[in-house]
């Protein structure tokens, strides 16, 4: 925390406003995590259709990243941040009047723009501000808004749904995002000197960046994790209801978020000393074990252990990949690089629901969690063997025994 106190006062104020906006944004998004799958089921959706509707959210994410990333580089980070918050404030109100599956799909597509805009603007602003020597530490601290918001949101959403109605969940989610918009509107743009001798944003095509060696493997890793997380976000409430386990989905998400908080606090500054690789590898291993536990869980305690490991995994992985991408990018392409790497996660979430939802009836929920474990295992294998310029370099980097050879 000492490094935050050393920043100029106006930079600290900017970070404070960003953190407040982030807390409100993620609380808004997370309030619907345990309730929306049940709401879709109430509207007549089968498990496959629930997966399809939930997956539409990530489709909106993917499609919007292709223009929000370049927009952040051309017009500034703040505009994309405000777009994300504005959509997060508007979209929940449309769920109230969406009474059939096609309308719900359309709203989910729109809602997906919110995370694309917010995460691109937020992470780019933070990495612009953070001194390179303390980048992992500052990203770790500022990314705590996600686990805190995701800890508060599901419990709030479940309480509103049980004591009032789904409509109140959507109204409160909209209000939280609107408050976040007001907080972010006061963010002062921090002018960071541009790197010299590098091409301007418009000279490098957005999707061409994805083919670069420095970006390809992290994006594949995020794809594998997106498939895993999409499985959790879509099917945990339905799995708990189907198995009649004496635990709420909201508690699962809240426990995972608390574990995520602990993971981010513990690893942010450590990654500046030991490198990002060892923490990315450890988080992927935690994802594998968590999904195996879910696949065989018979009691609420086993569900909670899976939630703890999943929370630790996600809490470490997302900020570590963001820091890795900041290490590997110049400032005038950072918006696009962050947008593309996070886009792998979006694609995984988009595919998980439709891909696995159709397998539930013949195979059951437990098998799809085993498949989610396999997705994470494939991501870990890719990272261990291809995260650097050669197999030996990759193993050294992924195990914390060598530097990142793609870092600029």
Short mmCIF file of N, CA, C and O in Angstrom, two decimals, residues 99-203:
data_model
loop_
_atom_site.label_atom_id
_atom_site.label_comp_id
_atom_site.label_asym_id
_atom_site.label_seq_id
_atom_site.Cartn_x
_atom_site.Cartn_y
_atom_site.Cartn_z
N UNK A 99 -40.02 -10.89 -21.86
CA UNK A 99 -40.81 -12.03 -21.39
C UNK A 99 -40.68 -13.26 -22.28
O UNK A 99 -41.42 -14.23 -22.12
N UNK A 100 -39.75 -13.23 -23.23
CA UNK A 100 -39.51 -14.43 -24.04
C UNK A 100 -38.03 -14.54 -24.33
O UNK A 100 -37.25 -13.58 -24.13
N UNK A 101 -37.61 -15.70 -24.81
CA UNK A 101 -36.18 -15.98 -24.98
C UNK A 101 -35.50 -15.07 -26.01
O UNK A 101 -34.38 -14.60 -25.77
N UNK A 102 -36.12 -14.78 -27.18
CA UNK A 102 -35.45 -13.89 -28.12
C UNK A 102 -35.15 -12.51 -27.54
O UNK A 102 -34.07 -11.95 -27.77
N UNK A 103 -36.09 -11.96 -26.77
CA UNK A 103 -35.84 -10.66 -26.15
C UNK A 103 -34.73 -10.75 -25.11
O UNK A 103 -33.89 -9.85 -24.99
N UNK A 104 -34.72 -11.84 -24.33
CA UNK A 104 -33.67 -12.02 -23.34
C UNK A 104 -32.30 -12.14 -23.99
O UNK A 104 -31.31 -11.60 -23.48
N UNK A 105 -32.24 -12.82 -25.12
CA UNK A 105 -30.97 -12.91 -25.86
C UNK A 105 -30.51 -11.53 -26.29
O UNK A 105 -29.32 -11.18 -26.15
N UNK A 106 -31.43 -10.73 -26.80
CA UNK A 106 -31.08 -9.38 -27.27
C UNK A 106 -30.55 -8.52 -26.12
O UNK A 106 -29.56 -7.79 -26.27
N UNK A 107 -31.20 -8.61 -24.95
CA UNK A 107 -30.75 -7.82 -23.81
C UNK A 107 -29.38 -8.31 -23.33
O UNK A 107 -28.51 -7.50 -22.96
N UNK A 108 -29.17 -9.62 -23.32
CA UNK A 108 -27.87 -10.15 -22.92
C UNK A 108 -26.76 -9.69 -23.86
O UNK A 108 -25.64 -9.39 -23.43
N UNK A 109 -27.06 -9.65 -25.16
CA UNK A 109 -26.07 -9.13 -26.11
C UNK A 109 -25.69 -7.69 -25.77
O UNK A 109 -24.51 -7.33 -25.77
N UNK A 110 -26.71 -6.87 -25.51
CA UNK A 110 -26.45 -5.48 -25.13
C UNK A 110 -25.67 -5.39 -23.83
O UNK A 110 -24.70 -4.63 -23.71
N UNK A 111 -26.06 -6.19 -22.86
CA UNK A 111 -25.43 -6.14 -21.54
C UNK A 111 -23.95 -6.51 -21.63
O UNK A 111 -23.13 -6.02 -20.84
N UNK A 112 -23.61 -7.37 -22.57
CA UNK A 112 -22.21 -7.76 -22.73
C UNK A 112 -21.28 -6.60 -23.05
O UNK A 112 -20.09 -6.63 -22.70
N UNK A 113 -21.82 -5.56 -23.69
CA UNK A 113 -21.01 -4.38 -24.01
C UNK A 113 -20.49 -3.73 -22.74
O UNK A 113 -19.43 -3.11 -22.73
N UNK A 114 -21.24 -3.86 -21.64
CA UNK A 114 -20.86 -3.18 -20.40
C UNK A 114 -19.49 -3.64 -19.90
O UNK A 114 -18.63 -2.81 -19.57
N UNK A 115 -19.27 -4.95 -19.85
CA UNK A 115 -17.98 -5.44 -19.34
C UNK A 115 -16.86 -5.14 -20.33
O UNK A 115 -15.74 -4.81 -19.93
N UNK A 116 -17.13 -5.23 -21.62
CA UNK A 116 -16.11 -4.91 -22.61
C UNK A 116 -15.62 -3.48 -22.43
O UNK A 116 -14.42 -3.21 -22.43
N UNK A 117 -16.56 -2.54 -22.29
CA UNK A 117 -16.18 -1.14 -22.13
C UNK A 117 -15.51 -0.87 -20.80
O UNK A 117 -14.46 -0.22 -20.74
N UNK A 118 -16.10 -1.40 -19.73
CA UNK A 118 -15.56 -1.10 -18.41
C UNK A 118 -14.18 -1.70 -18.20
O UNK A 118 -13.25 -1.01 -17.77
N UNK A 119 -14.01 -2.99 -18.48
CA UNK A 119 -12.72 -3.63 -18.21
C UNK A 119 -11.60 -3.06 -19.07
O UNK A 119 -10.49 -2.88 -18.60
N UNK A 120 -11.91 -2.75 -20.34
CA UNK A 120 -10.88 -2.18 -21.21
C UNK A 120 -10.45 -0.81 -20.68
O UNK A 120 -9.25 -0.53 -20.55
N UNK A 121 -11.41 0.07 -20.39
CA UNK A 121 -11.08 1.39 -19.90
C UNK A 121 -10.41 1.35 -18.54
O UNK A 121 -9.42 2.06 -18.30
N UNK A 122 -10.93 0.54 -17.64
CA UNK A 122 -10.41 0.48 -16.27
C UNK A 122 -8.98 -0.04 -16.24
O UNK A 122 -8.08 0.60 -15.66
N UNK A 123 -8.75 -1.20 -16.87
CA UNK A 123 -7.41 -1.79 -16.81
C UNK A 123 -6.38 -0.94 -17.56
O UNK A 123 -5.23 -0.83 -17.12
N UNK A 124 -6.79 -0.32 -18.67
CA UNK A 124 -5.85 0.53 -19.41
C UNK A 124 -5.49 1.77 -18.59
O UNK A 124 -4.32 2.18 -18.56
N UNK A 125 -6.47 2.37 -17.93
CA UNK A 125 -6.18 3.53 -17.08
C UNK A 125 -5.22 3.15 -15.95
O UNK A 125 -4.25 3.88 -15.68
N UNK A 126 -5.48 2.05 -15.30
CA UNK A 126 -4.64 1.63 -14.17
C UNK A 126 -3.22 1.33 -14.63
O UNK A 126 -2.25 1.75 -14.00
N UNK A 127 -3.08 0.60 -15.73
CA UNK A 127 -1.73 0.24 -16.19
C UNK A 127 -0.99 1.45 -16.74
O UNK A 127 0.24 1.51 -16.68
N UNK A 128 -1.71 2.43 -17.27
CA UNK A 128 -1.06 3.68 -17.68
C UNK A 128 -0.46 4.41 -16.49
O UNK A 128 0.63 4.97 -16.57
N UNK A 129 -1.19 4.41 -15.38
CA UNK A 129 -0.77 5.15 -14.19
C UNK A 129 0.34 4.43 -13.44
O UNK A 129 1.26 5.06 -12.92
N UNK A 130 0.28 3.12 -13.38
CA UNK A 130 1.17 2.34 -12.52
C UNK A 130 2.62 2.41 -13.00
O UNK A 130 2.90 2.16 -14.17
N UNK A 131 3.57 2.74 -12.10
CA UNK A 131 4.99 2.64 -12.46
C UNK A 131 5.34 1.19 -12.80
O UNK A 131 4.90 0.28 -12.10
N UNK A 132 6.10 0.96 -13.86
CA UNK A 132 6.39 -0.42 -14.27
C UNK A 132 6.95 -1.30 -13.15
O UNK A 132 6.62 -2.49 -13.08
N UNK A 133 7.76 -0.74 -12.26
CA UNK A 133 8.36 -1.54 -11.19
C UNK A 133 7.34 -2.00 -10.16
O UNK A 133 7.59 -2.94 -9.40
N UNK A 134 6.18 -1.33 -10.12
CA UNK A 134 5.13 -1.69 -9.16
C UNK A 134 3.82 -2.01 -9.86
O UNK A 134 2.76 -1.92 -9.25
N UNK A 135 3.89 -2.36 -11.12
CA UNK A 135 2.68 -2.56 -11.92
C UNK A 135 1.81 -3.69 -11.36
O UNK A 135 0.59 -3.54 -11.20
N UNK A 136 2.42 -4.81 -11.06
CA UNK A 136 1.64 -5.93 -10.53
C UNK A 136 0.97 -5.59 -9.21
O UNK A 136 -0.17 -5.98 -8.96
N UNK A 137 1.69 -4.85 -8.35
CA UNK A 137 1.14 -4.48 -7.05
C UNK A 137 -0.08 -3.58 -7.19
O UNK A 137 -1.12 -3.81 -6.57
N UNK A 138 0.03 -2.53 -8.03
CA UNK A 138 -1.08 -1.59 -8.18
C UNK A 138 -2.26 -2.24 -8.89
O UNK A 138 -3.42 -2.04 -8.51
N UNK A 139 -1.98 -3.05 -9.91
CA UNK A 139 -3.07 -3.78 -10.57
C UNK A 139 -3.75 -4.71 -9.57
O UNK A 139 -4.97 -4.85 -9.54
N UNK A 140 -2.94 -5.35 -8.72
CA UNK A 140 -3.52 -6.24 -7.71
C UNK A 140 -4.45 -5.52 -6.76
O UNK A 140 -5.56 -5.98 -6.48
N UNK A 141 -4.02 -4.35 -6.27
CA UNK A 141 -4.86 -3.59 -5.35
C UNK A 141 -6.13 -3.08 -6.02
O UNK A 141 -7.24 -3.22 -5.49
N UNK A 142 -5.98 -2.48 -7.20
CA UNK A 142 -7.15 -1.88 -7.85
C UNK A 142 -8.10 -2.93 -8.41
O UNK A 142 -9.29 -2.65 -8.60
N UNK A 143 -7.59 -4.14 -8.67
CA UNK A 143 -8.48 -5.20 -9.16
C UNK A 143 -9.29 -5.83 -8.03
O UNK A 143 -10.15 -6.68 -8.30
N UNK A 144 -9.04 -5.41 -6.79
CA UNK A 144 -9.83 -5.93 -5.67
C UNK A 144 -11.30 -5.54 -5.78
O UNK A 144 -12.15 -6.13 -5.11
N UNK A 145 -11.59 -4.55 -6.61
CA UNK A 145 -12.99 -4.15 -6.78
C UNK A 145 -13.83 -5.32 -7.29
O UNK A 145 -15.02 -5.42 -6.98
N UNK A 146 -13.21 -6.19 -8.08
CA UNK A 146 -13.96 -7.33 -8.63
C UNK A 146 -14.39 -8.32 -7.54
O UNK A 146 -15.59 -8.61 -7.41
N UNK A 147 -13.46 -8.85 -6.73
CA UNK A 147 -13.93 -9.81 -5.72
C UNK A 147 -14.83 -9.20 -4.67
O UNK A 147 -15.74 -9.87 -4.16
N UNK A 148 -14.59 -7.93 -4.32
CA UNK A 148 -15.46 -7.30 -3.32
C UNK A 148 -16.87 -7.14 -3.90
O UNK A 148 -17.87 -7.47 -3.26
N UNK A 149 -16.95 -6.64 -5.14
CA UNK A 149 -18.25 -6.49 -5.78
C UNK A 149 -18.95 -7.82 -5.97
O UNK A 149 -20.16 -7.94 -5.75
N UNK A 150 -18.18 -8.84 -6.35
CA UNK A 150 -18.76 -10.16 -6.58
C UNK A 150 -19.09 -10.87 -5.27
O UNK A 150 -19.90 -11.79 -5.25
N UNK A 151 -18.47 -10.42 -4.16
CA UNK A 151 -18.86 -10.95 -2.85
C UNK A 151 -20.17 -10.35 -2.38
O UNK A 151 -21.02 -11.03 -1.80
N UNK A 152 -20.34 -9.05 -2.60
CA UNK A 152 -21.54 -8.35 -2.14
C UNK A 152 -22.74 -8.59 -3.05
O UNK A 152 -23.87 -8.79 -2.58
N UNK A 153 -22.49 -8.57 -4.36
CA UNK A 153 -23.59 -8.61 -5.32
C UNK A 153 -24.48 -9.84 -5.25
O UNK A 153 -25.71 -9.71 -5.18
N UNK A 154 -23.92 -11.06 -5.28
CA UNK A 154 -24.78 -12.24 -5.26
C UNK A 154 -25.67 -12.34 -4.02
O UNK A 154 -26.84 -12.73 -4.11
N UNK A 155 -25.10 -12.01 -2.87
CA UNK A 155 -25.92 -12.07 -1.65
C UNK A 155 -27.05 -11.05 -1.72
O UNK A 155 -28.20 -11.35 -1.33
N UNK A 156 -26.74 -9.86 -2.22
CA UNK A 156 -27.77 -8.84 -2.38
C UNK A 156 -28.84 -9.30 -3.37
O UNK A 156 -30.05 -9.18 -3.11
N UNK A 157 -28.40 -9.85 -4.50
CA UNK A 157 -29.35 -10.31 -5.51
C UNK A 157 -30.24 -11.43 -5.01
O UNK A 157 -31.45 -11.43 -5.23
N UNK A 158 -29.64 -12.41 -4.32
CA UNK A 158 -30.42 -13.52 -3.78
C UNK A 158 -31.44 -13.04 -2.75
O UNK A 158 -32.59 -13.49 -2.73
N UNK A 159 -31.02 -12.09 -1.89
CA UNK A 159 -31.93 -11.56 -0.87
C UNK A 159 -33.10 -10.82 -1.51
O UNK A 159 -34.25 -10.99 -1.11
N UNK A 160 -32.80 -10.00 -2.52
CA UNK A 160 -33.86 -9.26 -3.20
C UNK A 160 -34.84 -10.20 -3.90
O UNK A 160 -36.05 -10.02 -3.86
N UNK A 161 -34.29 -11.25 -4.53
CA UNK A 161 -35.14 -12.19 -5.26
C UNK A 161 -36.04 -12.99 -4.30
O UNK A 161 -37.21 -13.21 -4.58
N UNK A 162 -35.50 -13.38 -3.15
CA UNK A 162 -36.27 -14.18 -2.21
C UNK A 162 -37.31 -13.35 -1.47
O UNK A 162 -38.41 -13.83 -1.17
N UNK A 163 -36.99 -12.09 -1.16
CA UNK A 163 -37.87 -11.28 -0.33
C UNK A 163 -38.75 -10.32 -1.12
O UNK A 163 -39.77 -9.86 -0.60
N UNK A 164 -38.38 -10.04 -2.35
CA UNK A 164 -39.17 -9.12 -3.16
C UNK A 164 -39.50 -9.78 -4.50
O UNK A 164 -40.44 -10.52 -4.62
N UNK A 165 -38.69 -9.53 -5.51
CA UNK A 165 -38.96 -10.13 -6.82
C UNK A 165 -37.73 -9.96 -7.71
O UNK A 165 -36.80 -9.21 -7.37
N UNK A 166 -37.77 -10.62 -8.86
CA UNK A 166 -36.70 -10.44 -9.84
C UNK A 166 -36.61 -8.99 -10.30
O UNK A 166 -35.52 -8.48 -10.57
N UNK A 167 -37.75 -8.32 -10.40
CA UNK A 167 -37.74 -6.93 -10.87
C UNK A 167 -36.89 -6.04 -9.99
O UNK A 167 -36.16 -5.17 -10.48
N UNK A 168 -36.95 -6.27 -8.67
CA UNK A 168 -36.15 -5.46 -7.76
C UNK A 168 -34.66 -5.74 -7.91
O UNK A 168 -33.83 -4.86 -7.72
N UNK A 169 -34.31 -6.97 -8.26
CA UNK A 169 -32.90 -7.28 -8.55
C UNK A 169 -32.41 -6.41 -9.69
O UNK A 169 -31.33 -5.79 -9.62
N UNK A 170 -33.20 -6.32 -10.76
CA UNK A 170 -32.79 -5.55 -11.93
C UNK A 170 -32.77 -4.05 -11.64
O UNK A 170 -31.87 -3.34 -12.12
N UNK A 171 -33.72 -3.56 -10.87
CA UNK A 171 -33.75 -2.13 -10.54
C UNK A 171 -32.54 -1.74 -9.70
O UNK A 171 -31.89 -0.71 -9.96
N UNK A 172 -32.22 -2.54 -8.71
CA UNK A 172 -31.07 -2.24 -7.86
C UNK A 172 -29.76 -2.34 -8.66
O UNK A 172 -28.86 -1.51 -8.51
N UNK A 173 -29.65 -3.36 -9.52
CA UNK A 173 -28.46 -3.50 -10.37
C UNK A 173 -28.27 -2.27 -11.26
O UNK A 173 -27.16 -1.76 -11.42
N UNK A 174 -29.36 -1.78 -11.82
CA UNK A 174 -29.30 -0.58 -12.65
C UNK A 174 -28.86 0.63 -11.84
O UNK A 174 -28.03 1.43 -12.29
N UNK A 175 -29.38 0.77 -10.63
CA UNK A 175 -29.05 1.91 -9.78
C UNK A 175 -27.58 1.91 -9.38
O UNK A 175 -26.93 2.97 -9.35
N UNK A 176 -27.05 0.73 -9.06
CA UNK A 176 -25.65 0.64 -8.68
C UNK A 176 -24.74 1.09 -9.83
O UNK A 176 -23.77 1.85 -9.63
N UNK A 177 -25.04 0.64 -11.04
CA UNK A 177 -24.23 1.02 -12.19
C UNK A 177 -24.35 2.52 -12.47
O UNK A 177 -23.38 3.17 -12.88
N UNK A 178 -25.53 3.09 -12.28
CA UNK A 178 -25.72 4.53 -12.49
C UNK A 178 -24.87 5.34 -11.52
O UNK A 178 -24.27 6.36 -11.89
N UNK A 179 -24.80 4.88 -10.27
CA UNK A 179 -23.94 5.55 -9.29
C UNK A 179 -22.47 5.43 -9.71
O UNK A 179 -21.68 6.37 -9.53
N UNK A 180 -22.09 4.26 -10.24
CA UNK A 180 -20.73 4.08 -10.74
C UNK A 180 -20.41 5.04 -11.88
O UNK A 180 -19.30 5.57 -11.96
N UNK A 181 -21.39 5.26 -12.75
CA UNK A 181 -21.20 6.21 -13.86
C UNK A 181 -20.90 7.60 -13.31
O UNK A 181 -20.00 8.30 -13.81
N UNK A 182 -21.64 8.02 -12.29
CA UNK A 182 -21.42 9.35 -11.72
C UNK A 182 -20.04 9.46 -11.08
O UNK A 182 -19.38 10.50 -11.17
N UNK A 183 -19.59 8.39 -10.44
CA UNK A 183 -18.25 8.41 -9.85
C UNK A 183 -17.17 8.50 -10.93
O UNK A 183 -16.21 9.27 -10.80
N UNK A 184 -17.33 7.73 -12.00
CA UNK A 184 -16.32 7.72 -13.07
C UNK A 184 -16.33 9.00 -13.89
O UNK A 184 -15.31 9.37 -14.49
N UNK A 185 -17.47 9.70 -13.93
CA UNK A 185 -17.55 10.94 -14.71
C UNK A 185 -16.57 11.99 -14.20
O UNK A 185 -16.14 12.86 -14.95
N UNK A 186 -16.20 11.89 -12.92
CA UNK A 186 -15.26 12.86 -12.35
C UNK A 186 -13.81 12.45 -12.46
O UNK A 186 -12.93 13.15 -11.94
N UNK A 187 -13.52 11.34 -13.13
CA UNK A 187 -12.13 10.90 -13.29
C UNK A 187 -11.36 11.89 -14.16
O UNK A 187 -11.82 12.27 -15.24
N UNK A 188 -10.21 12.32 -13.67
CA UNK A 188 -9.34 13.19 -14.46
C UNK A 188 -8.44 12.34 -15.35
O UNK A 188 -7.84 11.37 -14.89
N UNK A 189 -8.37 12.72 -16.61
CA UNK A 189 -7.51 12.00 -17.54
C UNK A 189 -6.06 12.25 -17.17
O UNK A 189 -5.63 13.39 -16.99
N UNK A 190 -5.30 11.18 -16.99
CA UNK A 190 -3.89 11.28 -16.63
C UNK A 190 -3.07 11.20 -17.91
O UNK A 190 -3.13 10.21 -18.64
N UNK A 191 -2.34 12.25 -18.20
CA UNK A 191 -1.54 12.28 -19.43
C UNK A 191 -0.21 11.58 -19.20
O UNK A 191 0.60 12.01 -18.38
N UNK A 192 -0.03 10.49 -19.91
CA UNK A 192 1.20 9.71 -19.81
C UNK A 192 2.01 9.91 -21.08
O UNK A 192 1.48 9.83 -22.19
N UNK A 193 3.33 10.20 -20.96
CA UNK A 193 4.14 10.37 -22.16
C UNK A 193 4.08 9.14 -23.05
O UNK A 193 4.16 8.02 -22.57
N UNK A 194 3.94 9.37 -24.36
CA UNK A 194 3.87 8.26 -25.30
C UNK A 194 5.25 7.70 -25.59
O UNK A 194 6.25 8.41 -25.62
N UNK A 195 5.30 6.39 -25.78
CA UNK A 195 6.57 5.75 -26.16
C UNK A 195 6.99 6.25 -27.53
O UNK A 195 6.18 6.42 -28.43
N UNK A 196 8.24 6.49 -27.68
CA UNK A 196 8.75 6.94 -28.97
C UNK A 196 9.17 5.76 -29.81
O UNK A 196 9.53 4.71 -29.31
N UNK A 197 9.16 5.96 -31.11
CA UNK A 197 9.64 4.94 -32.02
C UNK A 197 8.72 3.77 -32.21
O UNK A 197 9.15 2.71 -32.64
N UNK A 198 7.43 3.91 -31.87
CA UNK A 198 6.48 2.83 -32.06
C UNK A 198 5.37 3.30 -32.97
O UNK A 198 5.11 4.48 -33.09
N UNK A 199 4.72 2.36 -33.63
CA UNK A 199 3.65 2.72 -34.55
C UNK A 199 2.44 3.20 -33.78
O UNK A 199 2.19 2.81 -32.65
N UNK A 200 1.66 4.07 -34.40
CA UNK A 200 0.45 4.57 -33.80
C UNK A 200 -0.65 3.52 -33.88
O UNK A 200 -0.56 2.58 -34.66
N UNK A 201 -1.73 3.66 -33.09
CA UNK A 201 -2.74 2.62 -33.03
C UNK A 201 -3.32 2.25 -34.37
O UNK A 201 -3.55 1.10 -34.65
N UNK A 202 -3.56 3.28 -35.22
CA UNK A 202 -4.23 2.97 -36.46
C UNK A 202 -3.35 2.23 -37.46
O UNK A 202 -3.84 1.74 -38.47
N UNK A 203 -2.07 2.10 -37.19
CA UNK A 203 -1.18 1.45 -38.13
C UNK A 203 -1.13 -0.07 -37.95
O UNK A 203 -0.55 -0.77 -38.77
#
